[in-house]
């Protein structure tokens, strides 16, 4: 196999969607004319109205970023004591608990779509538990009904980190309508964004009202401050990006779908690689990520060999999520972290490949060729070095698993 040609510029795991510069400039000119830059300006109001349509509810609040949105949700729902959560997520999920002085209790995940295992959640409940913080990892819905039943049975708040899940629906219901509150991140690297940005969605108009106070210092009017809030407002510049990109959402998701299916067609049948099964019946998925689990004993190369090998070809795949949260330096030793075997195993095998709405099919083919080349090279190296017996299948054979 000839060595593939490296990319001349880095192919990153995500690439921000951008509207036309002309349209954005026109929007900027209008902002200049108004000189109204933040504090619930006309673009934030317009963005909110558009999101009410898309999200099929007016119970939403726009926030400066997803992390603050999650912190505000925990504050608004008065979560205290312990929250049962997942070790397999982005650090911000746990940081939000920590900043609110809530103790994270990590329980293991299920191996298919990487979200909290409801049985483990129920087993971890103590008299101090007040909430469940679950994450729709890679945009795949959590076990919604099972988690809701547990929360109901034990009187717990159920909060979703839906940072990956904008645009996802279950049987026509937007994913943000499940649980007591859902946080969406509108950061530049997500499927849909407002440069930086966040959104909270809830079934409770009262909660959204509280959040609207909390994000604006608790101001009722010029002289009355009714709760000790913070500053987590969205600016006009963020809203401008959001307004322009929201029009493209469906088209962007369609393009991501084609890209994800291309990866799946190329990689699904290779022994030692596992890609998640198609989303369950009734799920409208957003194709946020392309996670691949690499089982070194069957594939012939480790996840880190593939990760490093791809870097040499200028492909910056990422190990989302490695290491698991309780193993991070800032949390190590603070919280019990035994028994998280599914999460740890996946964290050791996972690699997320580049996907964004305008990724070219040729780029995907080249990345897949690189993965197979790295496999073949690692395989022959280990045979030459006498480190391992040849695996029973040829290194790059395409056979059904
Ligand atoms: C991106 C992300 C966040 C943080 O969102 P920001 O808008 O960047 O603050 C939180 N949780 C998860 C799972 C994320 O991927």
PDB file of C-alpha atoms in Angstrom, residues 149-373:
ATOM      1  CA  UNK A 149     -39.167   7.122  35.697  1.00  0.00           C
ATOM      2  CA  UNK A 150     -36.272   7.049  38.170  1.00  0.00           C
ATOM      3  CA  UNK A 151     -36.400  10.819  38.673  1.00  0.00           C
ATOM      4  CA  UNK A 152     -40.148  10.634  39.283  1.00  0.00           C
ATOM      5  CA  UNK A 153     -39.895   7.679  41.694  1.00  0.00           C
ATOM      6  CA  UNK A 154     -37.238   9.370  43.820  1.00  0.00           C
ATOM      7  CA  UNK A 155     -38.289  13.014  43.503  1.00  0.00           C
ATOM      8  CA  UNK A 156     -35.085  14.033  41.698  1.00  0.00           C
ATOM      9  CA  UNK A 157     -34.533  16.831  39.218  1.00  0.00           C
ATOM     10  CA  UNK A 158     -33.546  15.559  35.776  1.00  0.00           C
ATOM     11  CA  UNK A 159     -31.205  17.828  33.835  1.00  0.00           C
ATOM     12  CA  UNK A 160     -29.828  17.118  30.394  1.00  0.00           C
ATOM     13  CA  UNK A 161     -26.589  18.399  28.974  1.00  0.00           C
ATOM     14  CA  UNK A 162     -27.795  18.535  25.364  1.00  0.00           C
ATOM     15  CA  UNK A 163     -24.709  20.427  24.167  1.00  0.00           C
ATOM     16  CA  UNK A 164     -24.318  17.940  21.287  1.00  0.00           C
ATOM     17  CA  UNK A 165     -27.985  17.552  20.496  1.00  0.00           C
ATOM     18  CA  UNK A 166     -29.322  20.707  18.845  1.00  0.00           C
ATOM     19  CA  UNK A 167     -31.896  19.719  16.225  1.00  0.00           C
ATOM     20  CA  UNK A 168     -32.401  16.189  17.588  1.00  0.00           C
ATOM     21  CA  UNK A 169     -36.022  15.045  17.936  1.00  0.00           C
ATOM     22  CA  UNK A 170     -37.655  11.892  19.302  1.00  0.00           C
ATOM     23  CA  UNK A 171     -40.973  10.999  17.651  1.00  0.00           C
ATOM     24  CA  UNK A 172     -41.308  14.616  16.543  1.00  0.00           C
ATOM     25  CA  UNK A 173     -40.605  15.986  20.036  1.00  0.00           C
ATOM     26  CA  UNK A 174     -37.533  18.227  20.339  1.00  0.00           C
ATOM     27  CA  UNK A 175     -34.989  16.598  22.653  1.00  0.00           C
ATOM     28  CA  UNK A 176     -34.996  19.698  24.906  1.00  0.00           C
ATOM     29  CA  UNK A 177     -38.555  18.963  25.996  1.00  0.00           C
ATOM     30  CA  UNK A 178     -37.450  16.003  28.110  1.00  0.00           C
ATOM     31  CA  UNK A 179     -36.463  16.398  31.760  1.00  0.00           C
ATOM     32  CA  UNK A 180     -36.706  19.500  33.948  1.00  0.00           C
ATOM     33  CA  UNK A 181     -34.207  21.483  31.873  1.00  0.00           C
ATOM     34  CA  UNK A 182     -31.905  20.952  28.890  1.00  0.00           C
ATOM     35  CA  UNK A 183     -28.785  22.894  28.063  1.00  0.00           C
ATOM     36  CA  UNK A 184     -27.692  23.447  24.473  1.00  0.00           C
ATOM     37  CA  UNK A 185     -24.263  24.784  23.579  1.00  0.00           C
ATOM     38  CA  UNK A 186     -24.112  27.123  20.602  1.00  0.00           C
ATOM     39  CA  UNK A 187     -20.318  27.098  20.512  1.00  0.00           C
ATOM     40  CA  UNK A 188     -18.560  27.434  17.147  1.00  0.00           C
ATOM     41  CA  UNK A 189     -17.567  23.741  17.087  1.00  0.00           C
ATOM     42  CA  UNK A 190     -21.122  22.431  17.473  1.00  0.00           C
ATOM     43  CA  UNK A 191     -23.621  21.474  14.755  1.00  0.00           C
ATOM     44  CA  UNK A 192     -25.327  24.850  15.051  1.00  0.00           C
ATOM     45  CA  UNK A 193     -23.742  27.886  16.723  1.00  0.00           C
ATOM     46  CA  UNK A 194     -23.713  31.586  17.593  1.00  0.00           C
ATOM     47  CA  UNK A 195     -19.890  31.879  17.901  1.00  0.00           C
ATOM     48  CA  UNK A 196     -20.174  31.378  21.668  1.00  0.00           C
ATOM     49  CA  UNK A 197     -23.621  30.807  23.026  1.00  0.00           C
ATOM     50  CA  UNK A 198     -25.990  28.674  25.014  1.00  0.00           C
ATOM     51  CA  UNK A 199     -29.672  27.997  25.398  1.00  0.00           C
ATOM     52  CA  UNK A 200     -31.784  26.583  28.179  1.00  0.00           C
ATOM     53  CA  UNK A 201     -35.045  24.884  27.442  1.00  0.00           C
ATOM     54  CA  UNK A 202     -37.600  23.712  29.979  1.00  0.00           C
ATOM     55  CA  UNK A 203     -41.196  22.640  30.336  1.00  0.00           C
ATOM     56  CA  UNK A 204     -41.499  25.157  33.150  1.00  0.00           C
ATOM     57  CA  UNK A 205     -42.107  28.828  32.304  1.00  0.00           C
ATOM     58  CA  UNK A 206     -41.335  29.621  35.965  1.00  0.00           C
ATOM     59  CA  UNK A 207     -37.852  28.174  35.652  1.00  0.00           C
ATOM     60  CA  UNK A 208     -37.195  30.141  32.462  1.00  0.00           C
ATOM     61  CA  UNK A 209     -38.339  33.317  34.214  1.00  0.00           C
ATOM     62  CA  UNK A 210     -35.886  32.651  37.052  1.00  0.00           C
ATOM     63  CA  UNK A 211     -33.113  31.997  34.529  1.00  0.00           C
ATOM     64  CA  UNK A 212     -33.892  35.281  32.761  1.00  0.00           C
ATOM     65  CA  UNK A 213     -33.371  37.097  36.063  1.00  0.00           C
ATOM     66  CA  UNK A 214     -30.270  35.109  36.988  1.00  0.00           C
ATOM     67  CA  UNK A 215     -28.505  35.775  33.679  1.00  0.00           C
ATOM     68  CA  UNK A 216     -28.992  39.550  34.116  1.00  0.00           C
ATOM     69  CA  UNK A 217     -27.756  40.143  37.705  1.00  0.00           C
ATOM     70  CA  UNK A 218     -31.299  39.576  39.053  1.00  0.00           C
ATOM     71  CA  UNK A 219     -32.538  42.953  37.804  1.00  0.00           C
ATOM     72  CA  UNK A 220     -36.281  43.522  37.929  1.00  0.00           C
ATOM     73  CA  UNK A 221     -35.929  47.194  36.986  1.00  0.00           C
ATOM     74  CA  UNK A 222     -33.434  50.011  37.412  1.00  0.00           C
ATOM     75  CA  UNK A 223     -33.460  49.960  41.189  1.00  0.00           C
ATOM     76  CA  UNK A 224     -34.789  46.545  42.190  1.00  0.00           C
ATOM     77  CA  UNK A 225     -32.560  43.445  42.232  1.00  0.00           C
ATOM     78  CA  UNK A 226     -34.695  40.438  43.174  1.00  0.00           C
ATOM     79  CA  UNK A 227     -32.063  37.681  43.236  1.00  0.00           C
ATOM     80  CA  UNK A 228     -28.289  37.435  43.296  1.00  0.00           C
ATOM     81  CA  UNK A 229     -27.685  36.710  39.645  1.00  0.00           C
ATOM     82  CA  UNK A 230     -24.685  36.711  37.396  1.00  0.00           C
ATOM     83  CA  UNK A 231     -23.940  38.070  33.926  1.00  0.00           C
ATOM     84  CA  UNK A 232     -24.623  35.471  31.258  1.00  0.00           C
ATOM     85  CA  UNK A 233     -26.308  37.492  28.538  1.00  0.00           C
ATOM     86  CA  UNK A 234     -26.009  36.845  24.824  1.00  0.00           C
ATOM     87  CA  UNK A 235     -24.737  39.740  22.665  1.00  0.00           C
ATOM     88  CA  UNK A 236     -26.088  41.056  19.354  1.00  0.00           C
ATOM     89  CA  UNK A 237     -23.028  39.745  17.508  1.00  0.00           C
ATOM     90  CA  UNK A 238     -23.669  36.215  18.718  1.00  0.00           C
ATOM     91  CA  UNK A 239     -27.361  36.488  17.844  1.00  0.00           C
ATOM     92  CA  UNK A 240     -26.517  37.736  14.335  1.00  0.00           C
ATOM     93  CA  UNK A 241     -24.475  34.607  13.673  1.00  0.00           C
ATOM     94  CA  UNK A 242     -27.260  32.450  15.105  1.00  0.00           C
ATOM     95  CA  UNK A 243     -30.008  34.124  13.061  1.00  0.00           C
ATOM     96  CA  UNK A 244     -28.097  33.671   9.803  1.00  0.00           C
ATOM     97  CA  UNK A 245     -27.062  30.068  10.472  1.00  0.00           C
ATOM     98  CA  UNK A 246     -30.443  28.892  11.731  1.00  0.00           C
ATOM     99  CA  UNK A 247     -31.782  29.232   8.172  1.00  0.00           C
ATOM    100  CA  UNK A 248     -29.179  26.732   7.034  1.00  0.00           C
ATOM    101  CA  UNK A 249     -29.766  24.211   9.825  1.00  0.00           C
ATOM    102  CA  UNK A 250     -31.723  21.591   7.855  1.00  0.00           C
ATOM    103  CA  UNK A 251     -29.334  21.776   4.901  1.00  0.00           C
ATOM    104  CA  UNK A 252     -26.323  21.485   7.214  1.00  0.00           C
ATOM    105  CA  UNK A 253     -27.754  18.420   8.964  1.00  0.00           C
ATOM    106  CA  UNK A 254     -28.523  16.788   5.576  1.00  0.00           C
ATOM    107  CA  UNK A 255     -24.912  17.303   4.490  1.00  0.00           C
ATOM    108  CA  UNK A 256     -23.602  15.942   7.774  1.00  0.00           C
ATOM    109  CA  UNK A 257     -25.834  12.888   7.309  1.00  0.00           C
ATOM    110  CA  UNK A 258     -24.286  12.171   3.919  1.00  0.00           C
ATOM    111  CA  UNK A 259     -20.795  12.588   5.378  1.00  0.00           C
ATOM    112  CA  UNK A 260     -21.529  10.301   8.342  1.00  0.00           C
ATOM    113  CA  UNK A 261     -23.034   7.663   6.063  1.00  0.00           C
ATOM    114  CA  UNK A 262     -19.949   7.816   3.866  1.00  0.00           C
ATOM    115  CA  UNK A 263     -17.709   7.095   6.878  1.00  0.00           C
ATOM    116  CA  UNK A 264     -20.017   4.300   7.991  1.00  0.00           C
ATOM    117  CA  UNK A 265     -19.997   2.682   4.552  1.00  0.00           C
ATOM    118  CA  UNK A 266     -16.203   2.720   4.492  1.00  0.00           C
ATOM    119  CA  UNK A 267     -15.491   1.668   8.104  1.00  0.00           C
ATOM    120  CA  UNK A 268     -18.460  -0.295   9.447  1.00  0.00           C
ATOM    121  CA  UNK A 269     -17.382  -3.685   8.167  1.00  0.00           C
ATOM    122  CA  UNK A 270     -13.717  -3.526   9.175  1.00  0.00           C
ATOM    123  CA  UNK A 271     -12.924  -6.013  11.965  1.00  0.00           C
ATOM    124  CA  UNK A 272     -11.841  -4.238  15.135  1.00  0.00           C
ATOM    125  CA  UNK A 273     -13.721  -1.024  14.386  1.00  0.00           C
ATOM    126  CA  UNK A 274     -17.092  -0.326  15.995  1.00  0.00           C
ATOM    127  CA  UNK A 275     -19.344   2.510  14.956  1.00  0.00           C
ATOM    128  CA  UNK A 276     -22.593   3.143  16.858  1.00  0.00           C
ATOM    129  CA  UNK A 277     -25.688   1.532  15.327  1.00  0.00           C
ATOM    130  CA  UNK A 278     -28.060   3.818  13.413  1.00  0.00           C
ATOM    131  CA  UNK A 279     -30.173   5.947  15.783  1.00  0.00           C
ATOM    132  CA  UNK A 280     -33.259   4.192  17.155  1.00  0.00           C
ATOM    133  CA  UNK A 281     -36.607   4.291  15.326  1.00  0.00           C
ATOM    134  CA  UNK A 282     -38.274   7.696  15.585  1.00  0.00           C
ATOM    135  CA  UNK A 283     -35.053   9.594  16.304  1.00  0.00           C
ATOM    136  CA  UNK A 284     -34.221  12.543  14.071  1.00  0.00           C
ATOM    137  CA  UNK A 285     -30.455  12.632  14.528  1.00  0.00           C
ATOM    138  CA  UNK A 286     -28.102  15.559  13.901  1.00  0.00           C
ATOM    139  CA  UNK A 287     -24.903  13.673  12.927  1.00  0.00           C
ATOM    140  CA  UNK A 288     -22.858  15.721  15.372  1.00  0.00           C
ATOM    141  CA  UNK A 289     -19.878  13.345  15.589  1.00  0.00           C
ATOM    142  CA  UNK A 290     -18.372  10.249  14.004  1.00  0.00           C
ATOM    143  CA  UNK A 291     -17.119   8.186  16.951  1.00  0.00           C
ATOM    144  CA  UNK A 292     -15.172   5.016  16.172  1.00  0.00           C
ATOM    145  CA  UNK A 293     -14.103   2.466  18.786  1.00  0.00           C
ATOM    146  CA  UNK A 294     -10.835   0.751  17.946  1.00  0.00           C
ATOM    147  CA  UNK A 295     -10.318  -2.710  19.435  1.00  0.00           C
ATOM    148  CA  UNK A 296      -6.554  -3.129  19.072  1.00  0.00           C
ATOM    149  CA  UNK A 297      -6.600  -6.932  19.437  1.00  0.00           C
ATOM    150  CA  UNK A 298      -8.835  -7.283  16.384  1.00  0.00           C
ATOM    151  CA  UNK A 299      -7.793  -4.204  14.427  1.00  0.00           C
ATOM    152  CA  UNK A 300      -4.030  -4.670  14.774  1.00  0.00           C
ATOM    153  CA  UNK A 301      -3.306  -1.078  15.808  1.00  0.00           C
ATOM    154  CA  UNK A 302      -4.197   0.757  18.999  1.00  0.00           C
ATOM    155  CA  UNK A 303      -6.396   3.819  19.190  1.00  0.00           C
ATOM    156  CA  UNK A 304      -3.365   5.941  20.054  1.00  0.00           C
ATOM    157  CA  UNK A 305      -1.382   4.546  17.117  1.00  0.00           C
ATOM    158  CA  UNK A 306      -4.236   5.554  14.810  1.00  0.00           C
ATOM    159  CA  UNK A 307      -4.556   8.954  16.526  1.00  0.00           C
ATOM    160  CA  UNK A 308      -0.794   9.654  16.219  1.00  0.00           C
ATOM    161  CA  UNK A 309      -0.635   8.232  12.712  1.00  0.00           C
ATOM    162  CA  UNK A 310      -3.469  10.473  11.542  1.00  0.00           C
ATOM    163  CA  UNK A 311      -1.720  13.512  13.053  1.00  0.00           C
ATOM    164  CA  UNK A 312       1.288  12.765  10.854  1.00  0.00           C
ATOM    165  CA  UNK A 313      -1.077  13.017   7.863  1.00  0.00           C
ATOM    166  CA  UNK A 314      -2.406  16.334   9.227  1.00  0.00           C
ATOM    167  CA  UNK A 315      -5.726  14.837  10.378  1.00  0.00           C
ATOM    168  CA  UNK A 316      -6.545  16.104  13.855  1.00  0.00           C
ATOM    169  CA  UNK A 317      -9.014  13.477  15.056  1.00  0.00           C
ATOM    170  CA  UNK A 318      -9.828  13.789  18.768  1.00  0.00           C
ATOM    171  CA  UNK A 319     -10.166  11.355  21.661  1.00  0.00           C
ATOM    172  CA  UNK A 320     -13.595  12.565  22.828  1.00  0.00           C
ATOM    173  CA  UNK A 321     -13.852  11.534  25.710  1.00  0.00           C
ATOM    174  CA  UNK A 322     -10.499  10.476  27.079  1.00  0.00           C
ATOM    175  CA  UNK A 323      -9.648  10.408  29.905  1.00  0.00           C
ATOM    176  CA  UNK A 324     -12.915   9.995  31.799  1.00  0.00           C
ATOM    177  CA  UNK A 325     -13.737  12.918  34.114  1.00  0.00           C
ATOM    178  CA  UNK A 326     -12.770  11.407  37.517  1.00  0.00           C
ATOM    179  CA  UNK A 327      -9.330  10.580  36.068  1.00  0.00           C
ATOM    180  CA  UNK A 328      -8.612  14.218  35.123  1.00  0.00           C
ATOM    181  CA  UNK A 329      -5.880  15.861  37.208  1.00  0.00           C
ATOM    182  CA  UNK A 330      -8.282  18.370  38.763  1.00  0.00           C
ATOM    183  CA  UNK A 331     -10.720  15.682  39.983  1.00  0.00           C
ATOM    184  CA  UNK A 332      -8.434  12.694  40.554  1.00  0.00           C
ATOM    185  CA  UNK A 333      -8.805  11.220  44.024  1.00  0.00           C
ATOM    186  CA  UNK A 334     -11.699  13.500  44.955  1.00  0.00           C
ATOM    187  CA  UNK A 335     -14.551  11.193  44.011  1.00  0.00           C
ATOM    188  CA  UNK A 336     -14.992   7.409  43.972  1.00  0.00           C
ATOM    189  CA  UNK A 337     -14.116   6.204  40.485  1.00  0.00           C
ATOM    190  CA  UNK A 338     -14.127   2.426  40.694  1.00  0.00           C
ATOM    191  CA  UNK A 339     -16.548   0.310  38.716  1.00  0.00           C
ATOM    192  CA  UNK A 340     -16.655   2.663  35.732  1.00  0.00           C
ATOM    193  CA  UNK A 341     -15.435  -0.150  33.518  1.00  0.00           C
ATOM    194  CA  UNK A 342     -17.616   0.473  30.460  1.00  0.00           C
ATOM    195  CA  UNK A 343     -16.751   4.177  30.386  1.00  0.00           C
ATOM    196  CA  UNK A 344     -13.038   3.518  30.915  1.00  0.00           C
ATOM    197  CA  UNK A 345     -12.930   0.851  28.209  1.00  0.00           C
ATOM    198  CA  UNK A 346     -14.640   3.118  25.684  1.00  0.00           C
ATOM    199  CA  UNK A 347     -12.449   6.087  26.637  1.00  0.00           C
ATOM    200  CA  UNK A 348      -9.412   3.902  25.844  1.00  0.00           C
ATOM    201  CA  UNK A 349     -10.784   2.843  22.446  1.00  0.00           C
ATOM    202  CA  UNK A 350     -12.590   5.927  21.178  1.00  0.00           C
ATOM    203  CA  UNK A 351     -11.553   8.234  18.366  1.00  0.00           C
ATOM    204  CA  UNK A 352     -13.836  10.861  16.830  1.00  0.00           C
ATOM    205  CA  UNK A 353     -13.164  11.586  13.169  1.00  0.00           C
ATOM    206  CA  UNK A 354     -13.532  14.938  11.388  1.00  0.00           C
ATOM    207  CA  UNK A 355     -17.064  15.859  10.363  1.00  0.00           C
ATOM    208  CA  UNK A 356     -18.615  19.186   9.373  1.00  0.00           C
ATOM    209  CA  UNK A 357     -21.313  20.104   6.922  1.00  0.00           C
ATOM    210  CA  UNK A 358     -19.060  20.932   3.972  1.00  0.00           C
ATOM    211  CA  UNK A 359     -16.495  18.145   4.358  1.00  0.00           C
ATOM    212  CA  UNK A 360     -15.781  16.734   0.882  1.00  0.00           C
ATOM    213  CA  UNK A 361     -16.376  13.024   0.165  1.00  0.00           C
ATOM    214  CA  UNK A 362     -12.803  12.879  -1.144  1.00  0.00           C
ATOM    215  CA  UNK A 363     -11.487  14.080   2.228  1.00  0.00           C
ATOM    216  CA  UNK A 364     -13.453  11.316   3.971  1.00  0.00           C
ATOM    217  CA  UNK A 365     -12.055   8.716   1.549  1.00  0.00           C
ATOM    218  CA  UNK A 366      -8.524   9.920   2.149  1.00  0.00           C
ATOM    219  CA  UNK A 367      -8.991   9.798   5.945  1.00  0.00           C
ATOM    220  CA  UNK A 368     -10.358   6.237   5.710  1.00  0.00           C
ATOM    221  CA  UNK A 369      -7.418   5.235   3.465  1.00  0.00           C
ATOM    222  CA  UNK A 370      -5.061   6.681   6.077  1.00  0.00           C
ATOM    223  CA  UNK A 371      -6.708   4.644   8.844  1.00  0.00           C
ATOM    224  CA  UNK A 372      -6.237   1.462   6.782  1.00  0.00           C
ATOM    225  CA  UNK A 373      -2.651   2.394   5.918  1.00  0.00           C
TER     226      UNK A 373
END
